[in-house]
């Protein structure tokens, strides 16, 4: 189930996506919420409060739940959380698993790209020794994963046998590389980052050159 993992996350490293976004893609973020309204920020412009059903610069607000707003551009829906980094939307979104991603290692050889699980921002640590994406219960709760409904499993770790839950993630994204239906395991112990294991990595051809790791989608 589990081979020795890479050491814990130390320093975030740069993530470079090769290939430009479609010309019409927009950068969208949520600056705040007020009742059923959300403060939309589009392409770094002036923030504007809009209500559910209203559109601002081509971005339609569908609903607001707590500190999360769901928006739609060109038929593509995305959940955005207050304070999270802007997300590129629209312009003919890339299909499942598309994109060529290049990551640069830190001084200890770790690859720790920022990414998303089910549209929520997370910090990954690439771990080719992990059979699946692995995250802590604390992180799973933060991004609203209902892991308690998952299959109970026992995982071998450096600290012995640990009971966890196997679940299916709707989507995992690193740069412009999006994979749907990714198996993951949620464990009770705290973790400094989400381990990006082989249930995601095996969908790509990986090549390391010096301090760079390139992911190319398998077809």
PDB file of C-alpha atoms in Angstrom:
ATOM      1  CA  UNK A   1       0.000   0.000   0.000  1.00  0.00           C
ATOM      2  CA  UNK A   2       2.620   2.536   1.057  1.00  0.00           C
ATOM      3  CA  UNK A   3       6.291   2.759   0.207  1.00  0.00           C
ATOM      4  CA  UNK A   4       8.616   5.204   2.010  1.00  0.00           C
ATOM      5  CA  UNK A   5       7.519   8.752   1.323  1.00  0.00           C
ATOM      6  CA  UNK A   6       9.601  11.803   0.534  1.00  0.00           C
ATOM      7  CA  UNK A   7      10.489  13.973   3.553  1.00  0.00           C
ATOM      8  CA  UNK A   8       7.950  16.529   4.792  1.00  0.00           C
ATOM      9  CA  UNK A   9       7.295  19.721   2.904  1.00  0.00           C
ATOM     10  CA  UNK A  10       9.926  22.395   3.475  1.00  0.00           C
ATOM     11  CA  UNK A  11       9.655  25.250   1.002  1.00  0.00           C
ATOM     12  CA  UNK A  12       7.117  25.943  -1.699  1.00  0.00           C
ATOM     13  CA  UNK A  13       8.680  25.909  -5.156  1.00  0.00           C
ATOM     14  CA  UNK A  14       7.801  27.542  -8.439  1.00  0.00           C
ATOM     15  CA  UNK A  15       5.226  25.935 -10.718  1.00  0.00           C
ATOM     16  CA  UNK A  16       5.398  26.754 -14.419  1.00  0.00           C
ATOM     17  CA  UNK A  17       2.724  25.769 -16.908  1.00  0.00           C
ATOM     18  CA  UNK A  18       3.979  25.429 -20.460  1.00  0.00           C
ATOM     19  CA  UNK A  19       1.484  26.608 -23.037  1.00  0.00           C
ATOM     20  CA  UNK A  20      -0.649  29.733 -22.804  1.00  0.00           C
ATOM     21  CA  UNK A  21      -4.220  29.928 -21.589  1.00  0.00           C
ATOM     22  CA  UNK A  22      -6.934  30.643 -24.146  1.00  0.00           C
ATOM     23  CA  UNK A  23      -7.092  34.326 -24.991  1.00  0.00           C
ATOM     24  CA  UNK A  24     -10.543  34.755 -23.438  1.00  0.00           C
ATOM     25  CA  UNK A  25      -9.686  33.142 -20.106  1.00  0.00           C
ATOM     26  CA  UNK A  26     -10.391  35.359 -17.103  1.00  0.00           C
ATOM     27  CA  UNK A  27      -8.803  35.514 -13.669  1.00  0.00           C
ATOM     28  CA  UNK A  28     -11.585  35.371 -11.069  1.00  0.00           C
ATOM     29  CA  UNK A  29     -11.463  35.591  -7.275  1.00  0.00           C
ATOM     30  CA  UNK A  30     -13.820  36.358  -4.394  1.00  0.00           C
ATOM     31  CA  UNK A  31     -12.969  39.330  -2.199  1.00  0.00           C
ATOM     32  CA  UNK A  32     -15.770  38.785   0.302  1.00  0.00           C
ATOM     33  CA  UNK A  33     -19.387  37.808   0.820  1.00  0.00           C
ATOM     34  CA  UNK A  34     -22.390  39.595   2.278  1.00  0.00           C
ATOM     35  CA  UNK A  35     -25.461  37.457   2.742  1.00  0.00           C
ATOM     36  CA  UNK A  36     -26.362  36.082  -0.686  1.00  0.00           C
ATOM     37  CA  UNK A  37     -23.995  38.470  -2.483  1.00  0.00           C
ATOM     38  CA  UNK A  38     -20.340  37.983  -3.385  1.00  0.00           C
ATOM     39  CA  UNK A  39     -17.606  40.521  -4.093  1.00  0.00           C
ATOM     40  CA  UNK A  40     -16.297  39.470  -7.516  1.00  0.00           C
ATOM     41  CA  UNK A  41     -12.835  40.483  -8.721  1.00  0.00           C
ATOM     42  CA  UNK A  42     -12.341  39.847 -12.438  1.00  0.00           C
ATOM     43  CA  UNK A  43      -8.943  40.243 -14.130  1.00  0.00           C
ATOM     44  CA  UNK A  44      -7.676  42.348 -11.249  1.00  0.00           C
ATOM     45  CA  UNK A  45     -10.324  45.023 -11.833  1.00  0.00           C
ATOM     46  CA  UNK A  46     -12.418  46.911  -9.322  1.00  0.00           C
ATOM     47  CA  UNK A  47     -14.364  44.574  -6.987  1.00  0.00           C
ATOM     48  CA  UNK A  48     -18.135  44.510  -7.406  1.00  0.00           C
ATOM     49  CA  UNK A  49     -20.860  42.971  -5.264  1.00  0.00           C
ATOM     50  CA  UNK A  50     -23.277  40.842  -7.280  1.00  0.00           C
ATOM     51  CA  UNK A  51     -26.262  38.758  -6.229  1.00  0.00           C
ATOM     52  CA  UNK A  52     -27.071  35.192  -7.279  1.00  0.00           C
ATOM     53  CA  UNK A  53     -28.177  35.207 -10.898  1.00  0.00           C
ATOM     54  CA  UNK A  54     -26.332  38.415 -11.758  1.00  0.00           C
ATOM     55  CA  UNK A  55     -23.357  38.658 -14.139  1.00  0.00           C
ATOM     56  CA  UNK A  56     -20.247  40.843 -13.914  1.00  0.00           C
ATOM     57  CA  UNK A  57     -17.842  40.990 -16.895  1.00  0.00           C
ATOM     58  CA  UNK A  58     -19.100  37.647 -18.163  1.00  0.00           C
ATOM     59  CA  UNK A  59     -18.906  35.947 -14.745  1.00  0.00           C
ATOM     60  CA  UNK A  60     -22.273  34.762 -13.425  1.00  0.00           C
ATOM     61  CA  UNK A  61     -22.787  34.216  -9.708  1.00  0.00           C
ATOM     62  CA  UNK A  62     -24.841  31.076  -9.094  1.00  0.00           C
ATOM     63  CA  UNK A  63     -24.915  30.855  -5.295  1.00  0.00           C
ATOM     64  CA  UNK A  64     -23.175  31.769  -2.045  1.00  0.00           C
ATOM     65  CA  UNK A  65     -22.692  29.288   0.790  1.00  0.00           C
ATOM     66  CA  UNK A  66     -20.747  30.530   3.808  1.00  0.00           C
ATOM     67  CA  UNK A  67     -17.427  31.910   2.518  1.00  0.00           C
ATOM     68  CA  UNK A  68     -17.693  30.067  -0.807  1.00  0.00           C
ATOM     69  CA  UNK A  69     -19.282  31.295  -4.030  1.00  0.00           C
ATOM     70  CA  UNK A  70     -20.092  29.260  -7.122  1.00  0.00           C
ATOM     71  CA  UNK A  71     -19.653  31.075 -10.430  1.00  0.00           C
ATOM     72  CA  UNK A  72     -20.107  30.173 -14.077  1.00  0.00           C
ATOM     73  CA  UNK A  73     -18.276  31.264 -17.237  1.00  0.00           C
ATOM     74  CA  UNK A  74     -19.030  29.820 -20.664  1.00  0.00           C
ATOM     75  CA  UNK A  75     -20.934  26.953 -19.062  1.00  0.00           C
ATOM     76  CA  UNK A  76     -18.091  26.020 -16.711  1.00  0.00           C
ATOM     77  CA  UNK A  77     -18.818  26.130 -12.980  1.00  0.00           C
ATOM     78  CA  UNK A  78     -16.247  26.742 -10.289  1.00  0.00           C
ATOM     79  CA  UNK A  79     -16.418  27.100  -6.504  1.00  0.00           C
ATOM     80  CA  UNK A  80     -14.265  29.924  -5.154  1.00  0.00           C
ATOM     81  CA  UNK A  81     -13.430  30.665  -1.531  1.00  0.00           C
ATOM     82  CA  UNK A  82     -12.879  34.097  -0.054  1.00  0.00           C
ATOM     83  CA  UNK A  83      -9.182  34.965  -0.036  1.00  0.00           C
ATOM     84  CA  UNK A  84      -8.037  32.158  -2.337  1.00  0.00           C
ATOM     85  CA  UNK A  85      -5.761  32.863  -5.293  1.00  0.00           C
ATOM     86  CA  UNK A  86      -7.480  33.864  -8.561  1.00  0.00           C
ATOM     87  CA  UNK A  87      -8.590  30.998 -10.809  1.00  0.00           C
ATOM     88  CA  UNK A  88      -8.464  31.061 -14.621  1.00  0.00           C
ATOM     89  CA  UNK A  89     -11.896  30.418 -16.114  1.00  0.00           C
ATOM     90  CA  UNK A  90     -13.581  30.600 -19.503  1.00  0.00           C
ATOM     91  CA  UNK A  91     -12.157  30.772 -22.971  1.00  0.00           C
ATOM     92  CA  UNK A  92     -12.756  27.097 -23.660  1.00  0.00           C
ATOM     93  CA  UNK A  93     -11.414  25.339 -20.589  1.00  0.00           C
ATOM     94  CA  UNK A  94      -8.792  22.678 -21.087  1.00  0.00           C
ATOM     95  CA  UNK A  95     -10.181  19.140 -21.334  1.00  0.00           C
ATOM     96  CA  UNK A  96      -9.625  16.460 -18.703  1.00  0.00           C
ATOM     97  CA  UNK A  97      -5.981  15.821 -17.984  1.00  0.00           C
ATOM     98  CA  UNK A  98      -4.671  18.292 -20.565  1.00  0.00           C
ATOM     99  CA  UNK A  99      -1.636  20.452 -19.961  1.00  0.00           C
ATOM    100  CA  UNK A 100       2.111  20.037 -19.653  1.00  0.00           C
ATOM    101  CA  UNK A 101       3.393  20.918 -16.214  1.00  0.00           C
ATOM    102  CA  UNK A 102       6.981  21.676 -15.260  1.00  0.00           C
ATOM    103  CA  UNK A 103       7.958  21.874 -11.583  1.00  0.00           C
ATOM    104  CA  UNK A 104      11.233  23.117 -10.141  1.00  0.00           C
ATOM    105  CA  UNK A 105      12.667  21.449  -7.037  1.00  0.00           C
ATOM    106  CA  UNK A 106      13.748  23.220  -3.888  1.00  0.00           C
ATOM    107  CA  UNK A 107      17.253  22.899  -2.451  1.00  0.00           C
ATOM    108  CA  UNK A 108      16.446  19.430  -1.035  1.00  0.00           C
ATOM    109  CA  UNK A 109      14.973  18.089  -4.234  1.00  0.00           C
ATOM    110  CA  UNK A 110      11.295  18.315  -3.233  1.00  0.00           C
ATOM    111  CA  UNK A 111       8.506  19.230  -5.672  1.00  0.00           C
ATOM    112  CA  UNK A 112       5.655  21.008  -3.899  1.00  0.00           C
ATOM    113  CA  UNK A 113       3.286  22.701  -6.356  1.00  0.00           C
ATOM    114  CA  UNK A 114       0.152  24.553  -5.371  1.00  0.00           C
ATOM    115  CA  UNK A 115      -3.010  23.006  -6.782  1.00  0.00           C
ATOM    116  CA  UNK A 116      -6.667  22.267  -6.219  1.00  0.00           C
ATOM    117  CA  UNK A 117      -8.835  19.398  -4.997  1.00  0.00           C
ATOM    118  CA  UNK A 118     -12.478  19.696  -6.036  1.00  0.00           C
ATOM    119  CA  UNK A 119     -11.819  23.355  -6.830  1.00  0.00           C
ATOM    120  CA  UNK A 120     -10.332  24.133  -3.388  1.00  0.00           C
ATOM    121  CA  UNK A 121      -6.739  25.343  -3.100  1.00  0.00           C
ATOM    122  CA  UNK A 122      -4.212  22.986  -1.469  1.00  0.00           C
ATOM    123  CA  UNK A 123      -0.442  22.622  -1.206  1.00  0.00           C
ATOM    124  CA  UNK A 124       0.864  19.386  -2.712  1.00  0.00           C
ATOM    125  CA  UNK A 125       4.080  17.449  -2.188  1.00  0.00           C
ATOM    126  CA  UNK A 126       4.934  15.095  -5.045  1.00  0.00           C
ATOM    127  CA  UNK A 127       5.452  11.617  -3.571  1.00  0.00           C
ATOM    128  CA  UNK A 128       6.097   8.779  -6.016  1.00  0.00           C
ATOM    129  CA  UNK A 129       6.164   6.385  -3.057  1.00  0.00           C
ATOM    130  CA  UNK A 130       2.491   6.983  -2.253  1.00  0.00           C
ATOM    131  CA  UNK A 131       0.055   4.762  -4.125  1.00  0.00           C
ATOM    132  CA  UNK A 132      -2.687   7.380  -3.851  1.00  0.00           C
ATOM    133  CA  UNK A 133      -3.247  11.031  -3.023  1.00  0.00           C
ATOM    134  CA  UNK A 134      -2.990  11.214   0.782  1.00  0.00           C
ATOM    135  CA  UNK A 135      -4.220  13.994   3.029  1.00  0.00           C
ATOM    136  CA  UNK A 136      -4.960  14.577   6.687  1.00  0.00           C
ATOM    137  CA  UNK A 137      -8.408  14.674   8.247  1.00  0.00           C
ATOM    138  CA  UNK A 138      -7.772  18.319   9.157  1.00  0.00           C
ATOM    139  CA  UNK A 139      -7.116  19.238   5.524  1.00  0.00           C
ATOM    140  CA  UNK A 140     -10.025  17.100   4.336  1.00  0.00           C
ATOM    141  CA  UNK A 141     -12.395  18.988   6.647  1.00  0.00           C
ATOM    142  CA  UNK A 142     -10.999  22.335   5.498  1.00  0.00           C
ATOM    143  CA  UNK A 143     -11.902  21.592   1.879  1.00  0.00           C
ATOM    144  CA  UNK A 144     -15.224  19.949   2.811  1.00  0.00           C
ATOM    145  CA  UNK A 145     -14.485  16.323   1.917  1.00  0.00           C
ATOM    146  CA  UNK A 146     -16.964  13.861   3.453  1.00  0.00           C
ATOM    147  CA  UNK A 147     -14.281  11.273   4.136  1.00  0.00           C
ATOM    148  CA  UNK A 148     -16.152   9.513   6.947  1.00  0.00           C
ATOM    149  CA  UNK A 149     -18.421   7.984   4.293  1.00  0.00           C
ATOM    150  CA  UNK A 150     -15.443   6.423   2.525  1.00  0.00           C
ATOM    151  CA  UNK A 151     -14.116   2.878   2.669  1.00  0.00           C
ATOM    152  CA  UNK A 152     -12.152   2.130   5.830  1.00  0.00           C
ATOM    153  CA  UNK A 153      -8.590   1.034   5.068  1.00  0.00           C
ATOM    154  CA  UNK A 154      -5.383   0.287   6.966  1.00  0.00           C
ATOM    155  CA  UNK A 155      -2.227   1.986   5.725  1.00  0.00           C
ATOM    156  CA  UNK A 156       1.412   1.231   6.592  1.00  0.00           C
ATOM    157  CA  UNK A 157       3.321   4.370   7.532  1.00  0.00           C
ATOM    158  CA  UNK A 158       6.686   5.132   9.127  1.00  0.00           C
ATOM    159  CA  UNK A 159       4.860   5.166  12.465  1.00  0.00           C
ATOM    160  CA  UNK A 160       3.161   1.797  11.936  1.00  0.00           C
ATOM    161  CA  UNK A 161      -0.341   0.805  10.873  1.00  0.00           C
ATOM    162  CA  UNK A 162      -2.885   3.631  10.635  1.00  0.00           C
ATOM    163  CA  UNK A 163      -6.611   3.427   9.911  1.00  0.00           C
ATOM    164  CA  UNK A 164      -7.955   5.818   7.305  1.00  0.00           C
ATOM    165  CA  UNK A 165     -10.697   6.291   4.730  1.00  0.00           C
ATOM    166  CA  UNK A 166     -10.430   5.828   0.980  1.00  0.00           C
ATOM    167  CA  UNK A 167     -12.522   8.282  -1.050  1.00  0.00           C
ATOM    168  CA  UNK A 168     -12.904   9.409  -4.637  1.00  0.00           C
ATOM    169  CA  UNK A 169     -11.947  13.005  -5.418  1.00  0.00           C
ATOM    170  CA  UNK A 170     -14.037  14.710  -8.089  1.00  0.00           C
ATOM    171  CA  UNK A 171     -10.995  16.493  -9.514  1.00  0.00           C
ATOM    172  CA  UNK A 172      -7.320  17.164  -8.858  1.00  0.00           C
ATOM    173  CA  UNK A 173      -5.601  20.054 -10.583  1.00  0.00           C
ATOM    174  CA  UNK A 174      -1.956  21.078 -10.857  1.00  0.00           C
ATOM    175  CA  UNK A 175      -1.440  24.056 -13.141  1.00  0.00           C
ATOM    176  CA  UNK A 176      -3.534  23.396 -16.249  1.00  0.00           C
ATOM    177  CA  UNK A 177      -3.423  19.628 -15.728  1.00  0.00           C
ATOM    178  CA  UNK A 178      -6.839  18.475 -14.498  1.00  0.00           C
ATOM    179  CA  UNK A 179      -7.654  14.842 -13.670  1.00  0.00           C
ATOM    180  CA  UNK A 180     -11.144  13.683 -12.692  1.00  0.00           C
ATOM    181  CA  UNK A 181     -12.029  10.754 -10.439  1.00  0.00           C
ATOM    182  CA  UNK A 182      -8.824  10.411  -8.404  1.00  0.00           C
ATOM    183  CA  UNK A 183      -8.545   7.923  -5.528  1.00  0.00           C
ATOM    184  CA  UNK A 184      -7.354   9.354  -2.212  1.00  0.00           C
ATOM    185  CA  UNK A 185      -6.822   8.264   1.384  1.00  0.00           C
ATOM    186  CA  UNK A 186      -7.572  10.464   4.390  1.00  0.00           C
ATOM    187  CA  UNK A 187      -5.471   9.764   7.505  1.00  0.00           C
ATOM    188  CA  UNK A 188      -5.979  11.065  11.052  1.00  0.00           C
ATOM    189  CA  UNK A 189      -2.459  12.376  11.702  1.00  0.00           C
ATOM    190  CA  UNK A 190      -1.476  15.969  10.797  1.00  0.00           C
ATOM    191  CA  UNK A 191       0.479  16.434   7.564  1.00  0.00           C
ATOM    192  CA  UNK A 192       2.386  19.494   6.296  1.00  0.00           C
ATOM    193  CA  UNK A 193       1.073  19.011   2.748  1.00  0.00           C
ATOM    194  CA  UNK A 194      -1.154  16.808   0.608  1.00  0.00           C
ATOM    195  CA  UNK A 195       0.896  13.940  -0.836  1.00  0.00           C
ATOM    196  CA  UNK A 196       0.437  13.873  -4.599  1.00  0.00           C
ATOM    197  CA  UNK A 197       0.671  10.130  -5.133  1.00  0.00           C
ATOM    198  CA  UNK A 198       0.394   7.719  -8.018  1.00  0.00           C
ATOM    199  CA  UNK A 199      -3.400   7.763  -8.392  1.00  0.00           C
ATOM    200  CA  UNK A 200      -2.692  11.178  -9.976  1.00  0.00           C
ATOM    201  CA  UNK A 201       0.904  10.799 -11.174  1.00  0.00           C
ATOM    202  CA  UNK A 202       0.269   7.562 -13.083  1.00  0.00           C
ATOM    203  CA  UNK A 203      -1.928   9.500 -15.499  1.00  0.00           C
ATOM    204  CA  UNK A 204       1.228  11.259 -16.695  1.00  0.00           C
ATOM    205  CA  UNK A 205       4.589  10.446 -18.203  1.00  0.00           C
ATOM    206  CA  UNK A 206       7.155  11.851 -15.765  1.00  0.00           C
ATOM    207  CA  UNK A 207      10.641  12.988 -16.682  1.00  0.00           C
ATOM    208  CA  UNK A 208      13.184  14.555 -14.369  1.00  0.00           C
ATOM    209  CA  UNK A 209      16.045  16.646 -15.723  1.00  0.00           C
ATOM    210  CA  UNK A 210      18.348  18.105 -13.088  1.00  0.00           C
ATOM    211  CA  UNK A 211      16.056  20.119 -10.783  1.00  0.00           C
ATOM    212  CA  UNK A 212      12.985  20.020 -13.031  1.00  0.00           C
ATOM    213  CA  UNK A 213      10.148  17.484 -13.138  1.00  0.00           C
ATOM    214  CA  UNK A 214       7.927  17.424 -16.236  1.00  0.00           C
ATOM    215  CA  UNK A 215       4.472  15.833 -16.332  1.00  0.00           C
ATOM    216  CA  UNK A 216       3.083  14.911 -19.760  1.00  0.00           C
ATOM    217  CA  UNK A 217      -0.477  13.558 -19.948  1.00  0.00           C
ATOM    218  CA  UNK A 218      -0.736   9.886 -20.988  1.00  0.00           C
ATOM    219  CA  UNK A 219      -3.271   9.089 -23.726  1.00  0.00           C
TER     220      UNK A 219
END
